[in-house]
């Protein structure tokens, strides 16, 4: 298995949405039926137009086995350092627990470091205790309290 990471293409959207829907929380909030909802294409196009944001996929041959979005936000805090934000990390079910997710995250962290980030942050749904263990294994610490407002 040789997994490569690359920027997502529009043609990757069905596989990406399927990955997002492939867990108990995602199954409640995503719709992976084809044709995809137009909102997914609109979101992809919005992400693709921003230089500081990337939607990436992990690919094994022709198979998309993972996805994540990350962005670099310039900041004034920490002496003007940029900050990386990781979002929506998913690995296909049959590869979970094999280290692929950790390699993928380490790659994203390196991308943020190369972009001059002083920190990399993320939020994780409070009920995802297995994900919290994963993030700590990757070197993240639960140092802040996150808040969210659904609109």
Short mmCIF file of C-alpha atoms in Angstrom, two decimals:
data_model
loop_
_atom_site.label_atom_id
_atom_site.label_comp_id
_atom_site.label_asym_id
_atom_site.label_seq_id
_atom_site.Cartn_x
_atom_site.Cartn_y
_atom_site.Cartn_z
CA UNK A 1 0.00 0.00 0.00
CA UNK A 2 1.38 3.37 -1.05
CA UNK A 3 -0.78 6.25 0.10
CA UNK A 4 -0.22 9.69 -1.37
CA UNK A 5 -1.79 12.95 -0.27
CA UNK A 6 -3.09 15.46 -2.77
CA UNK A 7 -5.53 18.30 -3.12
CA UNK A 8 -9.05 17.05 -3.72
CA UNK A 9 -10.64 17.24 -7.15
CA UNK A 10 -14.30 17.85 -7.85
CA UNK A 11 -14.54 14.23 -9.04
CA UNK A 12 -13.49 13.14 -5.51
CA UNK A 13 -16.57 14.66 -3.87
CA UNK A 14 -18.75 11.52 -3.74
CA UNK A 15 -15.96 9.59 -1.98
CA UNK A 16 -15.26 12.48 0.39
CA UNK A 17 -18.91 12.84 1.37
CA UNK A 18 -19.14 9.07 1.86
CA UNK A 19 -16.18 9.26 4.26
CA UNK A 20 -17.84 12.12 6.15
CA UNK A 21 -21.04 10.08 6.46
CA UNK A 22 -19.28 6.91 7.63
CA UNK A 23 -19.69 7.24 11.39
CA UNK A 24 -22.65 7.61 13.76
CA UNK A 25 -22.53 11.43 13.87
CA UNK A 26 -21.78 11.85 10.19
CA UNK A 27 -24.62 9.51 9.25
CA UNK A 28 -27.01 11.94 10.96
CA UNK A 29 -25.75 15.09 9.26
CA UNK A 30 -24.46 14.08 5.81
CA UNK A 31 -26.25 12.90 2.69
CA UNK A 32 -23.99 10.75 0.52
CA UNK A 33 -26.69 9.88 -2.02
CA UNK A 34 -25.79 10.45 -5.66
CA UNK A 35 -26.23 12.87 -7.24
CA UNK A 36 -24.77 14.88 -4.39
CA UNK A 37 -26.64 17.82 -2.99
CA UNK A 38 -25.61 21.04 -4.81
CA UNK A 39 -24.41 22.46 -1.47
CA UNK A 40 -21.47 20.04 -1.48
CA UNK A 41 -20.27 21.29 -4.87
CA UNK A 42 -20.74 24.91 -3.81
CA UNK A 43 -18.69 24.27 -0.65
CA UNK A 44 -15.96 22.54 -2.66
CA UNK A 45 -15.77 25.47 -5.06
CA UNK A 46 -15.59 27.97 -2.20
CA UNK A 47 -12.75 26.02 -0.55
CA UNK A 48 -10.88 25.73 -3.87
CA UNK A 49 -10.86 29.52 -4.35
CA UNK A 50 -9.08 30.27 -1.05
CA UNK A 51 -5.30 30.13 -1.01
CA UNK A 52 -5.08 29.49 2.73
CA UNK A 53 -7.47 26.52 2.74
CA UNK A 54 -6.99 22.98 1.45
CA UNK A 55 -9.31 20.04 1.09
CA UNK A 56 -7.04 17.04 0.69
CA UNK A 57 -7.45 13.34 0.09
CA UNK A 58 -5.33 10.33 0.92
CA UNK A 59 -5.22 8.03 -2.10
CA UNK A 60 -4.10 4.41 -2.41
CA UNK A 61 -3.87 3.76 -6.14
CA UNK A 62 -7.25 4.90 -7.43
CA UNK A 63 -9.03 4.53 -4.08
CA UNK A 64 -9.64 7.51 -1.83
CA UNK A 65 -8.93 6.25 1.67
CA UNK A 66 -8.99 9.50 3.65
CA UNK A 67 -9.82 13.17 3.64
CA UNK A 68 -9.35 16.29 5.71
CA UNK A 69 -9.57 20.01 5.41
CA UNK A 70 -7.03 22.35 6.89
CA UNK A 71 -6.48 26.04 6.78
CA UNK A 72 -3.82 28.52 7.74
CA UNK A 73 -5.05 31.70 9.40
CA UNK A 74 -2.70 34.65 9.85
CA UNK A 75 -2.82 35.96 13.40
CA UNK A 76 -1.57 38.69 15.65
CA UNK A 77 -1.26 36.57 18.76
CA UNK A 78 1.95 34.68 19.46
CA UNK A 79 3.96 37.52 17.93
CA UNK A 80 2.13 37.45 14.63
CA UNK A 81 2.22 33.70 14.07
CA UNK A 82 -0.18 31.98 11.75
CA UNK A 83 -2.37 29.23 13.13
CA UNK A 84 -3.33 25.96 11.48
CA UNK A 85 -6.79 24.47 11.85
CA UNK A 86 -7.59 20.87 11.00
CA UNK A 87 -11.16 19.83 10.25
CA UNK A 88 -13.14 16.77 9.14
CA UNK A 89 -10.41 14.13 9.25
CA UNK A 90 -11.63 10.74 8.07
CA UNK A 91 -10.00 7.43 7.15
CA UNK A 92 -11.89 4.51 5.57
CA UNK A 93 -13.09 1.99 8.13
CA UNK A 94 -10.91 -0.89 6.95
CA UNK A 95 -7.72 1.16 7.51
CA UNK A 96 -8.57 2.58 10.93
CA UNK A 97 -6.23 1.48 13.69
CA UNK A 98 -3.33 0.85 11.30
CA UNK A 99 -1.56 4.20 11.70
CA UNK A 100 -2.75 5.74 8.43
CA UNK A 101 -4.75 8.46 10.18
CA UNK A 102 -1.79 9.41 12.33
CA UNK A 103 0.50 9.60 9.27
CA UNK A 104 -2.09 11.74 7.49
CA UNK A 105 -2.37 14.13 10.44
CA UNK A 106 1.41 14.36 10.83
CA UNK A 107 1.63 15.28 7.15
CA UNK A 108 -0.97 18.05 7.65
CA UNK A 109 0.88 19.35 10.71
CA UNK A 110 4.09 19.49 8.65
CA UNK A 111 2.22 21.45 5.96
CA UNK A 112 1.09 23.93 8.62
CA UNK A 113 4.61 24.18 10.05
CA UNK A 114 6.00 24.83 6.57
CA UNK A 115 3.39 27.59 6.16
CA UNK A 116 4.76 29.32 9.28
CA UNK A 117 2.12 28.25 11.79
CA UNK A 118 2.97 28.54 15.47
CA UNK A 119 0.11 26.23 16.49
CA UNK A 120 -2.25 23.71 14.99
CA UNK A 121 -5.70 23.44 16.51
CA UNK A 122 -8.86 21.43 16.04
CA UNK A 123 -12.16 20.78 17.69
CA UNK A 124 -13.70 17.39 18.29
CA UNK A 125 -17.29 16.59 19.16
CA UNK A 126 -17.47 15.91 22.91
CA UNK A 127 -18.94 12.44 22.42
CA UNK A 128 -16.06 11.21 20.23
CA UNK A 129 -13.94 9.75 23.02
CA UNK A 130 -12.05 7.41 20.68
CA UNK A 131 -11.19 10.41 18.49
CA UNK A 132 -9.95 12.28 21.55
CA UNK A 133 -7.55 9.41 22.32
CA UNK A 134 -6.42 9.52 18.67
CA UNK A 135 -5.72 13.26 18.82
CA UNK A 136 -3.72 12.89 22.01
CA UNK A 137 -1.73 10.05 20.42
CA UNK A 138 -0.93 12.48 17.58
CA UNK A 139 0.48 14.97 20.12
CA UNK A 140 -2.50 17.29 20.58
CA UNK A 141 -3.40 18.29 24.12
CA UNK A 142 -6.88 19.22 25.39
CA UNK A 143 -5.77 22.70 26.46
CA UNK A 144 -8.85 24.79 25.64
CA UNK A 145 -12.60 24.60 25.96
CA UNK A 146 -14.39 24.84 22.63
CA UNK A 147 -17.75 26.45 22.00
CA UNK A 148 -20.07 26.17 19.04
CA UNK A 149 -23.31 27.81 18.02
CA UNK A 150 -25.44 26.05 15.43
CA UNK A 151 -27.18 28.45 13.09
#
